[in-house]
XYZ file of C-alpha atoms in Angstrom:
764
model
C 0.000 0.000 0.000
C 1.030 3.582 -0.544
C 2.051 5.550 2.502
C -0.010 8.597 3.381
C 1.536 12.014 3.309
C 0.806 14.227 6.285
C -1.955 16.788 5.723
C -1.499 18.689 8.959
C 0.328 21.397 7.026
C -2.501 21.937 4.536
C -4.186 24.573 6.659
C -7.898 25.198 6.947
C -8.449 25.023 3.214
C -7.301 21.441 3.214
C -10.674 20.088 4.275
C -13.112 22.715 3.125
C -13.465 22.115 -0.580
C -14.254 18.427 -0.291
C -16.790 17.293 -2.839
C -17.657 13.606 -3.147
C -20.369 12.787 -5.574
C -22.067 10.409 -3.200
C -22.351 7.628 -5.777
C -20.791 4.271 -4.882
C -21.523 1.714 -7.580
C -22.480 -1.770 -6.403
C -22.594 -4.850 -8.593
C -22.927 -8.551 -7.788
C -22.326 -8.033 -4.081
C -20.960 -10.871 -2.013
C -18.602 -11.241 0.885
C -18.095 -8.917 3.808
C -18.336 -9.590 7.497
C -21.057 -8.934 10.036
C -20.061 -6.019 12.225
C -22.037 -4.039 14.732
C -21.410 -1.655 17.553
C -23.982 0.499 19.219
C -23.232 4.055 20.268
C -23.407 3.191 23.960
C -20.083 4.635 25.075
C -18.349 1.262 25.267
C -15.800 -0.104 22.821
C -17.227 -3.263 21.318
C -15.118 -3.820 18.217
C -11.774 -3.088 16.636
C -10.066 -2.387 13.316
C -10.040 -4.659 10.291
C -7.149 -4.098 7.934
C -7.907 -3.338 4.314
C -5.633 -3.524 1.314
C -5.348 -1.450 -1.831
C -3.973 -2.536 -5.204
C -3.445 -0.413 -8.288
C -2.812 -1.098 -11.957
C -2.000 1.518 -14.586
C -4.190 1.851 -17.676
C -2.639 1.842 -21.122
C -3.485 5.031 -23.026
C -3.953 4.795 -26.792
C -1.539 6.643 -29.058
C -4.170 9.244 -29.984
C -4.865 9.865 -26.290
C -8.621 9.387 -26.748
C -8.980 6.066 -24.958
C -7.351 3.894 -22.333
C -7.631 0.245 -21.356
C -6.553 -2.364 -18.906
C -6.658 -5.831 -20.428
C -8.520 -8.604 -18.666
C -6.307 -10.058 -15.943
C -6.103 -11.900 -12.646
C -5.800 -9.893 -9.442
C -5.589 -10.370 -5.760
C -8.998 -10.471 -4.030
C -10.885 -7.171 -3.922
C -14.499 -6.004 -3.473
C -14.459 -2.348 -4.505
C -12.713 -0.503 -7.275
C -12.504 2.868 -8.959
C -10.472 4.563 -11.664
C -8.271 7.444 -10.493
C -5.856 9.891 -12.114
C -2.906 11.869 -10.862
C -4.176 15.455 -11.209
C -6.741 15.991 -8.432
C -8.100 19.077 -10.203
C -8.626 17.365 -13.584
C -12.065 16.267 -14.728
C -12.841 13.099 -16.629
C -14.585 13.986 -19.889
C -15.213 10.427 -20.965
C -16.948 7.159 -20.285
C -15.290 4.848 -17.765
C -16.396 1.199 -17.688
C -15.194 -1.810 -15.733
C -16.044 -5.439 -15.457
C -14.912 -7.897 -12.854
C -14.651 -11.632 -12.286
C -16.531 -13.100 -9.357
C -14.137 -14.852 -6.993
C -14.565 -18.607 -6.869
C -16.834 -18.862 -9.914
C -14.845 -17.417 -12.795
C -17.934 -15.556 -13.967
C -17.331 -12.157 -15.504
C -19.807 -9.380 -14.911
C -21.313 -7.206 -17.582
C -19.710 -3.819 -18.233
C -20.461 -1.314 -15.495
C -20.159 2.421 -16.049
C -18.569 4.397 -13.237
C -19.918 7.842 -12.467
C -17.567 10.736 -13.110
C -19.638 13.617 -11.706
C -18.026 13.514 -8.290
C -16.533 16.965 -8.632
C -13.401 18.214 -6.879
C -12.090 16.031 -4.122
C -10.894 17.068 -0.719
C -8.430 19.966 -0.850
C -4.931 18.532 -0.732
C -6.072 15.230 -2.179
C -3.451 13.196 -3.996
C -5.649 11.996 -6.825
C -9.067 12.488 -8.377
C -11.239 9.597 -9.423
C -14.574 8.126 -10.378
C -17.156 7.079 -7.884
C -16.037 3.799 -6.346
C -17.894 0.632 -7.309
C -18.692 -2.133 -4.844
C -18.563 -5.326 -6.926
C -18.307 -7.967 -4.228
C -15.586 -10.582 -3.848
C -13.634 -10.496 -7.117
C -10.307 -11.757 -8.466
C -10.148 -10.328 -11.972
C -10.631 -6.969 -13.674
C -10.881 -5.299 -17.075
C -11.170 -1.538 -17.726
C -11.926 0.650 -20.730
C -12.084 4.429 -20.967
C -13.612 6.141 -23.984
C -12.677 9.819 -24.049
C -14.623 12.585 -25.697
C -13.372 14.462 -28.723
C -11.612 17.759 -27.999
C -11.022 16.677 -24.404
C -7.838 14.951 -23.279
C -7.944 12.110 -20.810
C -6.338 13.010 -17.497
C -2.849 11.690 -16.887
C -1.881 8.874 -14.570
C -4.968 6.743 -15.164
C -5.111 3.597 -13.095
C -7.635 1.270 -11.503
C -7.579 1.128 -7.707
C -8.900 -2.065 -6.102
C -9.823 -2.347 -2.442
C -10.033 -5.462 -0.291
C -11.897 -4.262 2.831
C -10.860 -7.278 4.853
C -13.077 -10.069 6.122
C -14.157 -11.546 9.409
C -16.009 -10.150 12.368
C -14.600 -7.159 14.149
C -12.949 -7.794 17.495
C -13.547 -6.256 20.887
C -10.344 -4.209 20.709
C -10.493 -0.514 21.356
C -10.048 1.732 18.318
C -6.522 2.762 17.503
C -7.282 6.465 17.622
C -5.277 9.024 15.691
C -1.991 7.149 15.601
C 0.808 7.611 13.144
C 0.577 5.673 9.892
C 2.181 2.251 9.874
C 4.823 1.223 7.375
C 3.674 0.855 3.795
C 2.798 -2.458 2.229
C 4.014 -3.766 -1.076
C 1.845 -3.465 -4.205
C -0.276 -6.297 -5.483
C 2.214 -8.950 -6.547
C -0.218 -10.409 -9.053
C 0.024 -7.299 -11.245
C 3.287 -6.836 -13.067
C 5.514 -3.958 -11.948
C 5.447 -2.214 -15.320
C 1.683 -1.893 -14.998
C 1.930 -0.200 -11.627
C 3.041 3.333 -10.949
C 6.612 3.189 -9.776
C 5.841 5.774 -7.118
C 2.331 6.660 -6.140
C 1.442 10.344 -5.942
C 1.039 10.156 -2.191
C 4.533 8.826 -1.783
C 5.952 11.560 -3.995
C 3.935 14.257 -2.270
C 4.915 12.954 1.128
C 8.558 13.397 0.306
C 8.169 16.926 -0.923
C 5.308 18.405 1.051
C 6.342 21.164 3.443
C 5.390 21.096 7.066
C 2.914 23.895 6.578
C 0.958 25.306 3.683
C 2.984 27.583 1.472
C 1.597 30.908 0.281
C 0.969 29.372 -3.112
C -0.998 26.556 -1.531
C -3.097 29.012 0.408
C -3.705 31.082 -2.692
C -4.780 28.078 -4.720
C -7.091 26.657 -2.123
C -10.692 26.013 -3.075
C -13.056 28.964 -2.686
C -14.869 26.950 -0.017
C -12.317 27.966 2.637
C -12.308 30.068 5.745
C -11.219 33.014 3.583
C -14.255 32.669 1.294
C -17.532 34.479 1.930
C -19.254 31.181 2.691
C -17.057 29.585 5.273
C -17.517 29.464 8.960
C -14.302 29.256 10.965
C -12.908 25.761 11.271
C -11.207 24.373 14.336
C -8.788 21.488 14.177
C -8.585 19.114 17.093
C -5.043 18.270 18.115
C -3.818 14.919 16.883
C -2.976 12.219 19.353
C -0.689 9.245 19.048
C -2.395 7.108 21.651
C -5.619 5.168 21.521
C -8.583 6.938 23.081
C -10.527 5.330 25.862
C -13.840 5.531 24.041
C -14.984 4.023 20.769
C -15.962 7.559 19.783
C -12.353 8.417 19.159
C -12.687 12.190 19.442
C -15.145 12.355 22.300
C -12.794 14.555 24.306
C -11.644 16.791 21.458
C -13.148 19.655 19.518
C -16.051 21.866 20.558
C -18.524 20.931 23.246
C -21.451 19.011 21.812
C -24.632 21.077 22.159
C -27.824 19.410 23.384
C -30.514 18.663 20.820
C -34.237 19.169 20.721
C -34.568 15.617 19.347
C -33.279 12.356 20.855
C -30.109 10.804 19.572
C -30.716 7.687 17.436
C -28.623 4.508 17.790
C -25.380 4.924 15.849
C -22.777 2.289 15.014
C -19.452 3.968 15.704
C -16.349 3.625 13.545
C -15.110 0.754 15.676
C -18.325 -1.039 14.827
C -17.507 -1.156 11.121
C -13.869 -1.983 11.769
C -12.267 1.359 10.931
C -8.482 1.164 10.922
C -7.749 4.497 12.583
C -4.040 4.247 11.805
C -4.953 4.749 8.147
C -6.162 8.313 8.837
C -4.132 9.643 11.752
C -5.013 13.298 11.356
C -7.260 14.979 13.865
C -10.719 16.027 12.723
C -11.712 19.590 11.913
C -14.853 21.251 13.243
C -17.258 23.957 12.208
C -17.522 26.707 14.760
C -20.505 28.195 12.927
C -22.596 25.105 13.572
C -24.642 23.025 11.155
C -27.207 24.861 9.046
C -28.377 22.011 6.811
C -28.204 18.272 6.186
C -27.171 17.072 2.731
C -28.511 13.653 1.731
C -26.456 11.384 -0.572
C -26.547 7.867 -1.944
C -23.514 5.679 -2.468
C -24.310 2.613 -4.577
C -25.200 1.585 -8.113
C -27.536 -1.201 -6.983
C -28.987 -2.482 -3.737
C -27.655 -5.990 -4.270
C -26.081 -6.290 -0.863
C -27.038 -7.736 2.494
C -26.963 -5.484 5.496
C -24.331 -7.571 7.242
C -22.040 -6.509 4.389
C -22.517 -2.825 5.177
C -19.430 -2.562 7.445
C -17.225 -4.012 4.694
C -18.692 -1.607 2.151
C -17.989 1.336 4.440
C -14.434 0.144 5.078
C -13.946 -0.048 1.325
C -15.251 3.492 0.776
C -13.049 4.690 3.622
C -10.005 3.042 2.063
C -10.770 4.429 -1.380
C -11.212 7.952 -0.069
C -8.040 7.815 2.017
C -5.635 5.592 0.119
C -6.788 5.998 -3.465
C -7.835 9.664 -3.380
C -5.487 10.760 -0.608
C -8.182 12.332 1.569
C -7.705 12.680 5.298
C -10.733 10.470 6.101
C -13.948 9.127 4.663
C -15.923 12.014 3.171
C -19.369 11.458 4.683
C -20.275 12.376 8.247
C -22.731 9.494 8.479
C -23.816 6.504 6.417
C -27.106 4.576 6.507
C -27.688 1.139 4.998
C -30.939 -0.081 3.475
C -31.923 -1.730 6.766
C -31.771 1.661 8.465
C -28.577 1.091 10.477
C -26.766 4.388 11.058
C -22.964 4.413 10.939
C -20.498 7.067 12.022
C -18.516 8.255 9.017
C -15.786 10.872 9.345
C -14.195 10.822 12.779
C -14.543 13.615 15.274
C -17.543 12.692 17.390
C -21.035 11.963 16.172
C -22.493 14.659 18.415
C -20.112 17.370 17.190
C -20.053 19.542 14.040
C -17.401 17.550 12.209
C -16.167 19.092 8.981
C -16.973 16.592 6.233
C -16.045 16.233 2.574
C -19.312 15.564 0.810
C -20.882 18.710 -0.703
C -18.479 20.853 -2.756
C -18.910 24.525 -1.965
C -21.120 23.936 1.090
C -19.114 21.656 3.381
C -18.426 24.487 5.781
C -22.118 24.771 6.676
C -23.549 21.270 6.417
C -23.336 17.677 7.580
C -23.621 14.800 5.122
C -25.670 11.591 5.371
C -25.064 8.997 2.669
C -27.313 5.988 2.036
C -25.842 2.735 0.734
C -27.864 2.058 -2.395
C -28.679 3.512 -5.798
C -31.944 5.367 -5.508
C -32.181 6.167 -9.158
C -33.170 2.519 -9.485
C -35.288 1.610 -6.447
C -37.550 3.275 -3.951
C -35.870 3.917 -0.602
C -37.221 1.614 2.124
C -39.123 3.142 5.007
C -36.234 2.101 7.268
C -33.929 4.397 5.275
C -36.318 7.353 5.384
C -36.848 6.826 9.101
C -33.165 6.646 10.025
C -32.174 9.611 7.871
C -35.006 11.614 9.443
C -34.037 10.624 12.998
C -30.402 11.491 12.387
C -31.226 14.777 10.656
C -33.647 15.793 13.411
C -31.014 15.153 16.059
C -28.167 16.962 14.278
C -30.270 19.971 13.252
C -31.846 20.042 16.689
C -28.408 20.665 18.171
C -28.373 24.046 16.413
C -32.030 25.038 16.607
C -32.634 24.385 12.919
C -36.139 23.437 11.778
C -35.940 20.239 9.679
C -38.954 21.421 7.678
C -37.631 24.929 7.157
C -35.212 26.632 4.803
C -31.782 28.072 5.361
C -29.455 30.457 3.553
C -26.081 29.038 2.551
C -23.258 31.066 1.057
C -21.695 29.360 -1.928
C -18.001 28.686 -1.495
C -17.725 27.905 -5.197
C -19.666 28.483 -8.393
C -22.037 25.707 -9.239
C -25.176 24.345 -10.863
C -28.006 22.307 -9.422
C -28.932 18.962 -10.982
C -32.482 19.029 -9.675
C -33.453 22.536 -10.748
C -32.226 25.092 -13.241
C -30.427 27.504 -10.974
C -26.751 28.327 -11.110
C -24.673 30.499 -8.823
C -21.343 32.215 -8.360
C -18.926 32.101 -5.485
C -20.278 34.182 -2.638
C -23.928 33.993 -3.732
C -26.391 33.488 -0.925
C -28.740 30.628 -1.740
C -31.879 29.334 -0.076
C -32.004 25.577 0.535
C -34.336 23.307 2.484
C -32.574 22.446 5.703
C -32.693 18.841 4.514
C -31.795 18.673 0.830
C -30.088 16.419 -1.667
C -26.536 16.650 -2.919
C -27.862 17.351 -6.414
C -29.637 20.467 -5.122
C -26.221 22.038 -4.561
C -24.111 20.379 -7.238
C -24.495 18.987 -10.770
C -24.881 15.360 -9.705
C -27.788 12.907 -9.696
C -27.007 12.079 -6.075
C -28.998 11.092 -3.988
C -30.907 9.477 -6.858
C -34.245 10.623 -8.234
C -36.315 8.255 -6.114
C -34.646 9.230 -2.844
C -34.697 12.886 -3.846
C -38.454 12.574 -4.374
C -38.775 11.358 -0.766
C -36.927 14.292 0.813
C -40.246 15.967 1.628
C -41.243 12.826 3.520
C -37.918 12.830 5.365
C -38.456 16.481 6.339
C -41.939 15.669 7.598
C -40.633 12.668 9.521
C -37.832 14.737 11.047
C -39.824 17.856 11.905
C -43.098 16.361 13.050
C -45.780 16.312 14.153
C -46.941 12.727 13.780
C -48.937 12.423 10.569
C -51.831 10.170 9.610
C -52.855 9.739 13.243
C -56.328 8.226 13.452
C -58.476 6.132 15.738
C -59.070 2.719 14.234
C -61.438 1.405 16.869
C -62.750 2.136 20.329
C -64.062 -1.030 21.897
C -65.945 -1.641 25.085
C -68.753 -4.067 24.505
C -70.409 -2.464 21.516
C -70.877 0.592 19.353
C -74.062 2.245 18.195
C -73.946 5.082 15.714
C -70.960 7.181 16.837
C -70.969 6.053 20.441
C -69.172 3.210 22.130
C -70.638 1.610 25.250
C -68.892 -0.210 28.051
C -69.390 -1.196 31.661
C -66.007 0.361 32.476
C -63.080 -0.921 30.400
C -62.356 0.434 26.944
C -59.621 -0.451 24.476
C -58.580 2.208 21.989
C -56.642 1.285 18.818
C -54.946 3.752 16.492
C -52.511 4.055 13.610
C -50.157 6.669 12.171
C -48.217 7.026 8.940
C -45.168 8.389 10.762
C -42.855 5.447 11.613
C -42.832 4.374 15.239
C -39.123 5.158 15.669
C -39.973 8.850 15.254
C -42.678 8.800 17.917
C -41.752 9.330 21.547
C -45.025 8.230 23.104
C -48.776 7.928 22.781
C -51.228 9.089 25.417
C -54.818 7.930 25.794
C -56.885 10.947 26.787
C -60.211 10.691 28.594
C -62.034 13.998 28.848
C -58.721 15.698 28.053
C -56.766 13.992 30.839
C -54.095 11.313 30.395
C -55.539 7.917 31.277
C -52.737 5.738 29.839
C -49.283 6.241 28.267
C -47.500 3.912 25.843
C -44.304 4.007 23.828
C -44.167 4.956 20.175
C -44.441 1.362 18.958
C -47.828 0.752 20.574
C -51.059 0.724 18.610
C -53.577 0.364 21.431
C -54.189 1.155 25.086
C -56.811 0.403 27.727
C -58.548 2.485 30.356
C -61.309 2.007 32.934
C -63.970 4.680 32.817
C -66.227 6.088 35.482
C -69.973 5.877 34.847
C -71.129 8.498 32.389
C -70.360 9.845 28.931
C -66.725 10.551 28.044
C -64.673 12.083 25.224
C -61.788 9.738 24.326
C -58.833 10.549 22.030
C -55.167 9.695 21.452
C -52.279 12.159 21.510
C -48.968 11.346 19.819
C -45.700 13.061 20.706
C -43.101 13.310 17.949
C -39.371 13.165 18.713
C -39.358 16.917 18.077
C -41.776 17.386 20.962
C -44.654 18.366 18.690
C -47.970 16.695 19.383
C -50.913 15.575 17.300
C -54.284 14.444 18.603
C -56.970 12.336 16.991
C -60.588 13.317 16.737
C -62.534 12.418 19.869
C -64.775 9.412 20.229
C -67.720 9.291 22.617
C -67.680 6.417 25.091
C -70.563 5.759 27.504
C -69.889 3.751 30.640
C -73.058 2.303 32.198
C -74.067 -0.748 34.238
C -77.884 -0.747 34.046
C -79.184 -3.944 32.376
C -81.870 -3.921 29.675
C -85.577 -4.460 30.455
C -88.175 -6.744 28.836
C -91.100 -4.339 28.654
C -93.026 -7.155 26.938
C -92.136 -10.526 28.355
C -91.560 -13.322 25.859
C -94.846 -15.030 24.844
C -95.935 -17.721 22.389
C -98.844 -18.079 20.007
C -99.841 -20.400 17.201
C -99.585 -19.055 13.678
C -100.757 -19.974 10.212
C -98.740 -22.474 8.269
C -98.285 -26.154 7.590
C -98.669 -28.288 10.703
C -96.313 -31.197 11.280
C -96.302 -33.332 14.372
C -92.634 -32.428 14.807
C -92.986 -28.815 13.717
C -96.030 -26.825 14.767
C -95.894 -23.189 13.546
C -95.583 -20.762 16.453
C -94.764 -17.094 16.903
C -92.495 -15.890 19.709
C -93.016 -12.257 20.709
C -91.163 -9.905 23.083
C -89.998 -6.317 23.499
C -86.747 -5.224 25.154
C -85.457 -1.722 25.875
C -82.378 -0.184 27.488
C -81.672 3.076 29.244
C -78.601 3.648 27.035
C -78.568 1.525 23.881
C -79.993 -1.942 23.284
C -77.648 -4.074 21.201
C -79.521 -7.319 20.543
C -81.792 -10.033 21.887
C -80.610 -13.605 21.739
C -82.777 -16.719 21.749
C -80.673 -19.337 23.469
C -83.088 -22.309 23.724
C -84.473 -24.498 22.273
C -82.584 -23.051 19.284
C -80.016 -20.252 19.014
C -80.985 -17.082 17.202
C -79.865 -13.451 17.461
C -82.197 -10.530 16.746
C -81.509 -6.845 16.315
C -82.638 -4.231 18.832
C -85.815 -3.330 16.910
C -87.019 -6.898 16.253
C -89.967 -7.926 18.490
C -91.151 -11.278 17.081
C -89.970 -14.402 15.299
C -91.723 -17.228 13.432
C -90.546 -20.596 14.739
C -91.778 -24.187 15.094
C -92.266 -26.464 18.091
C -92.672 -30.218 18.539
C -96.225 -31.379 19.200
C -96.829 -32.757 22.649
C -93.437 -31.625 24.006
C -93.164 -28.997 26.714
C -90.622 -26.425 25.504
C -89.026 -23.472 27.302
C -88.042 -20.552 25.111
C -85.108 -18.709 26.770
C -84.092 -15.181 25.757
C -81.382 -12.725 26.843
C -81.318 -9.015 26.065
C -77.885 -7.356 25.675
C -77.149 -3.673 25.739
C -74.145 -2.110 23.998
C -72.241 -1.949 27.278
C -72.527 -5.690 27.806
C -75.195 -5.622 30.499
C -77.789 -8.409 30.175
C -81.325 -9.384 31.206
C -82.826 -12.889 30.823
C -86.465 -13.977 30.384
C -88.323 -17.076 29.158
C -91.703 -18.597 28.305
C -92.827 -22.233 28.186
C -95.449 -23.860 25.975
C -96.686 -27.194 24.636
C -98.446 -27.465 21.243
C -101.191 -30.166 21.263
C -102.912 -31.604 18.173
C -106.582 -32.560 18.708
C -107.663 -34.993 16.007
C -111.035 -34.430 14.330
C -112.245 -37.636 15.954
C -112.025 -35.931 19.347
C -114.561 -33.299 18.294
C -118.298 -33.371 18.973
C -120.070 -33.843 15.632
C -123.429 -32.781 14.231
C -124.672 -33.473 10.711
C -123.041 -35.772 8.183
C -119.231 -36.220 8.110
C -117.291 -38.709 6.021
C -113.955 -40.173 6.996
C -111.079 -39.776 4.543
C -107.729 -41.578 4.781
C -104.337 -40.409 3.500
C -100.781 -40.110 4.729
C -101.143 -36.409 3.931
C -103.545 -35.957 6.848
C -102.574 -35.545 10.489
C -102.880 -39.005 11.970
C -103.626 -40.401 8.523
C -107.339 -39.448 8.541
C -109.656 -36.434 8.225
C -113.358 -35.531 8.192
C -115.151 -34.109 5.163
C -118.687 -32.731 4.859
C -120.843 -30.916 2.280
C -123.878 -30.787 4.567
C -124.922 -27.302 5.464
C -124.746 -26.619 9.234
C -122.805 -29.815 9.911
C -120.443 -28.966 12.783
C -117.418 -30.054 14.819
C -116.727 -28.748 18.334
C -113.504 -29.058 20.358
C -113.050 -28.171 24.002
C -109.580 -27.520 25.460
C -107.652 -25.497 28.022
C -104.954 -23.296 26.497
C -104.007 -19.799 25.350
C -103.877 -20.217 21.552
C -105.704 -22.284 18.956
C -105.378 -23.036 15.230
C -107.774 -24.805 12.835
C -106.016 -27.288 10.521
C -107.697 -28.132 7.210
C -107.115 -29.514 3.757
C -107.660 -27.126 0.882
C -108.313 -27.252 -2.863
C -109.937 -25.191 -5.595
C -113.341 -26.827 -4.832
C -113.203 -26.302 -1.060
C -116.040 -24.428 0.602
C -116.419 -22.240 3.695
C -116.921 -22.685 7.439
C -118.149 -20.363 10.161
C -115.979 -20.327 13.272
C -117.465 -19.863 16.761
C -115.344 -19.310 19.865
C -116.998 -19.895 23.210
C -120.392 -19.727 21.480
C -119.740 -16.517 19.576
C -119.187 -16.409 15.828
C -115.781 -14.834 15.170
C -115.060 -15.544 11.486
C -116.096 -17.097 8.204
C -113.127 -18.932 6.734
C -112.896 -19.849 3.061
C -110.899 -23.039 2.460
C -110.617 -22.499 -1.314
C -107.061 -22.616 -2.627
C -105.611 -22.531 -6.124
C -103.236 -25.309 -5.075
C -103.910 -28.368 -2.953
C -102.764 -27.985 0.629
C -102.776 -30.407 3.547
C -102.475 -29.798 7.313
C -102.867 -26.064 6.740
C -103.410 -23.972 9.862
C -105.753 -21.470 8.213
C -107.245 -19.711 11.243
C -105.731 -18.893 14.652
C -106.853 -17.312 17.881
C -104.740 -16.286 20.876
C -105.696 -15.202 24.394
C -103.674 -13.326 26.966
C -103.743 -16.250 29.355
C -104.490 -19.931 29.351
C -108.185 -20.833 29.923
C -110.879 -23.334 28.942
C -112.350 -22.617 25.510
C -114.552 -24.176 22.844
C -114.012 -23.828 19.134
C -116.834 -24.826 16.798
C -116.841 -24.938 13.005
C -120.077 -25.016 10.966
C -120.261 -25.927 7.270
C -121.653 -22.993 5.262
C -122.666 -25.130 2.253
C -121.192 -22.743 -0.284
C -122.965 -22.947 -3.639
C -121.003 -24.960 -6.181
C -118.307 -25.937 -3.661
C -119.935 -26.922 -0.391
C -117.340 -29.505 0.751
C -114.942 -28.832 3.592
C -112.237 -31.153 4.946
C -110.958 -30.643 8.472
C -107.719 -32.111 9.883
C -108.158 -31.316 13.549
C -107.478 -28.458 15.962
C -104.132 -27.426 17.452
C -103.928 -25.589 20.759
C -101.113 -24.300 22.926
C -101.087 -25.087 26.608
């Protein structure tokens, strides 16, 4: 590996003009270790060594193209094409393809982005965006330059092996001096490698402090420019710090935030080799005015346990290939939403990053692993970026949903709108914006850029989409819920739970229950009476949102049967096993009746306005009809009625006149009486509370007069267009059981005098 020249002599301008494009290309990802370390103040992991290899490209005689022939290499997972002049731009198309380690399969050609812009001031080399290609052992490169534009000199491909295996529990190395250099990749022939890398050459010749010419040539995004806030540089140390946050005791005091700090995997958690970037961090004394969102990958074809290896590879590329002092981004977020510390200096401090050319002196950078030109960002990404942005902006009293004025440290053009600017122009930006809003780059990808408004809403609050889904006690009628005491309230919100501090269940405006932000329901016991119930959500910003209120009535009074259940016979076909009956009742409630249930001899449920039901009962069997009334609160009242249907055959009647016996299985008992004789009669005597006359009917059937207890009550016509047997054609019901007589008399209807009777049914 190339040794790193010291950048302590670069002065303030050395870190100000940093401008990474934020595009890390990913293809065919495999390999990488599982690393994790929470930001809990304890060291839980240690460095993993990475290696860098380089191979020079062969430039065509006309200078318009360059290539590296297909060849074997040592193992690597990330690569990029760099050139020796850090101020030169690549006006051409750079493509690579790689061979997957262990399979021999070559990838398709992959184009590397070249819109990264100027690198960190004092960088050794410029280059394309790095490409994560997974475990590889072969490479091929081609560069197609544009007419009238020369390719930059010193073209080479830089390959990074980020190291494998889980990180250890060692403490981070801190800002220690660089170790001795390693030899180049032995698998690439010496004549294809640069004999002396630019960093080695610069290291030998760089003065201890910035010369006047260096100061004069510094990027306009410096402390001397109109845009820059003063920068402080923490003193370097040669000993390992006691905390995994290597600069916890250096730099400015971390201000408190209006939003809680999210979990952050510190540099030790992704295996940062701190000896690779021994310089102390620089800080903004003007604070952070905005968050710039980036993306870092060409595809999302990686697993989240590979994220630490990807970050180590980016770190190595920025430091060893480009010659930067550290990784450019302040923070990185993978597609699972894990937040990683990027550039060292303390996650809670205003570390000077190298991510947004012309605006680094006023912003912090968050880069997402993934290409969001191609896919929609997962909710986990939006949530973590919002949490992190809310916390960092909250340290400086900046509204995540607001705008801010940034002074341009360099001329530029926006990718996502048509504006351009000059050095020193004052520009309005959303406090959370994309890299392409302040530079001519597609970063953070069109699909992530389209979600920046959502991220701002998530970060600023209040909780959105908050609504009551249900309020349950025992039941609901119209807009009211009823309960004896307990109620369960369920809700939902579109804001992710990680951005919600708590929910509160309010009863009549007072807190009755409190839950955390992941909850979706809560319970409360209510006093008797009518109550207004709602849910209040508190966002991490402290802002609150409250649902509409629901009315809940707590009551313990049971329903009342204002009409007790009672039975009567009804018209219909009589079977010995199924006599038609009608069950009647009426139930009311002081609050809200829910339903009435028939529980025996059969189960039925009736609505609150239903007061009768047509049923059947077995002849000769005493049956109890049990009912329960329920109100919406769950209070109940039971009632019942008993009855026995009895079939009196026609042979049990007292006869007058002429009656003929008819036999058929269609008749009750197999027989019936028929008569055409005027005034012929049948009389039954019984004790009961309801009676029904059963007859057979046809189109030639005549009429009968019906007498009850000696009084004529009806003339019944038995004529029917269709033949009917065992038809209860006439009924009579009394309020109580008593002894009664029912007499039928043949009318002798002209042309159809015949009547056929099938007995009398009564209810006792």
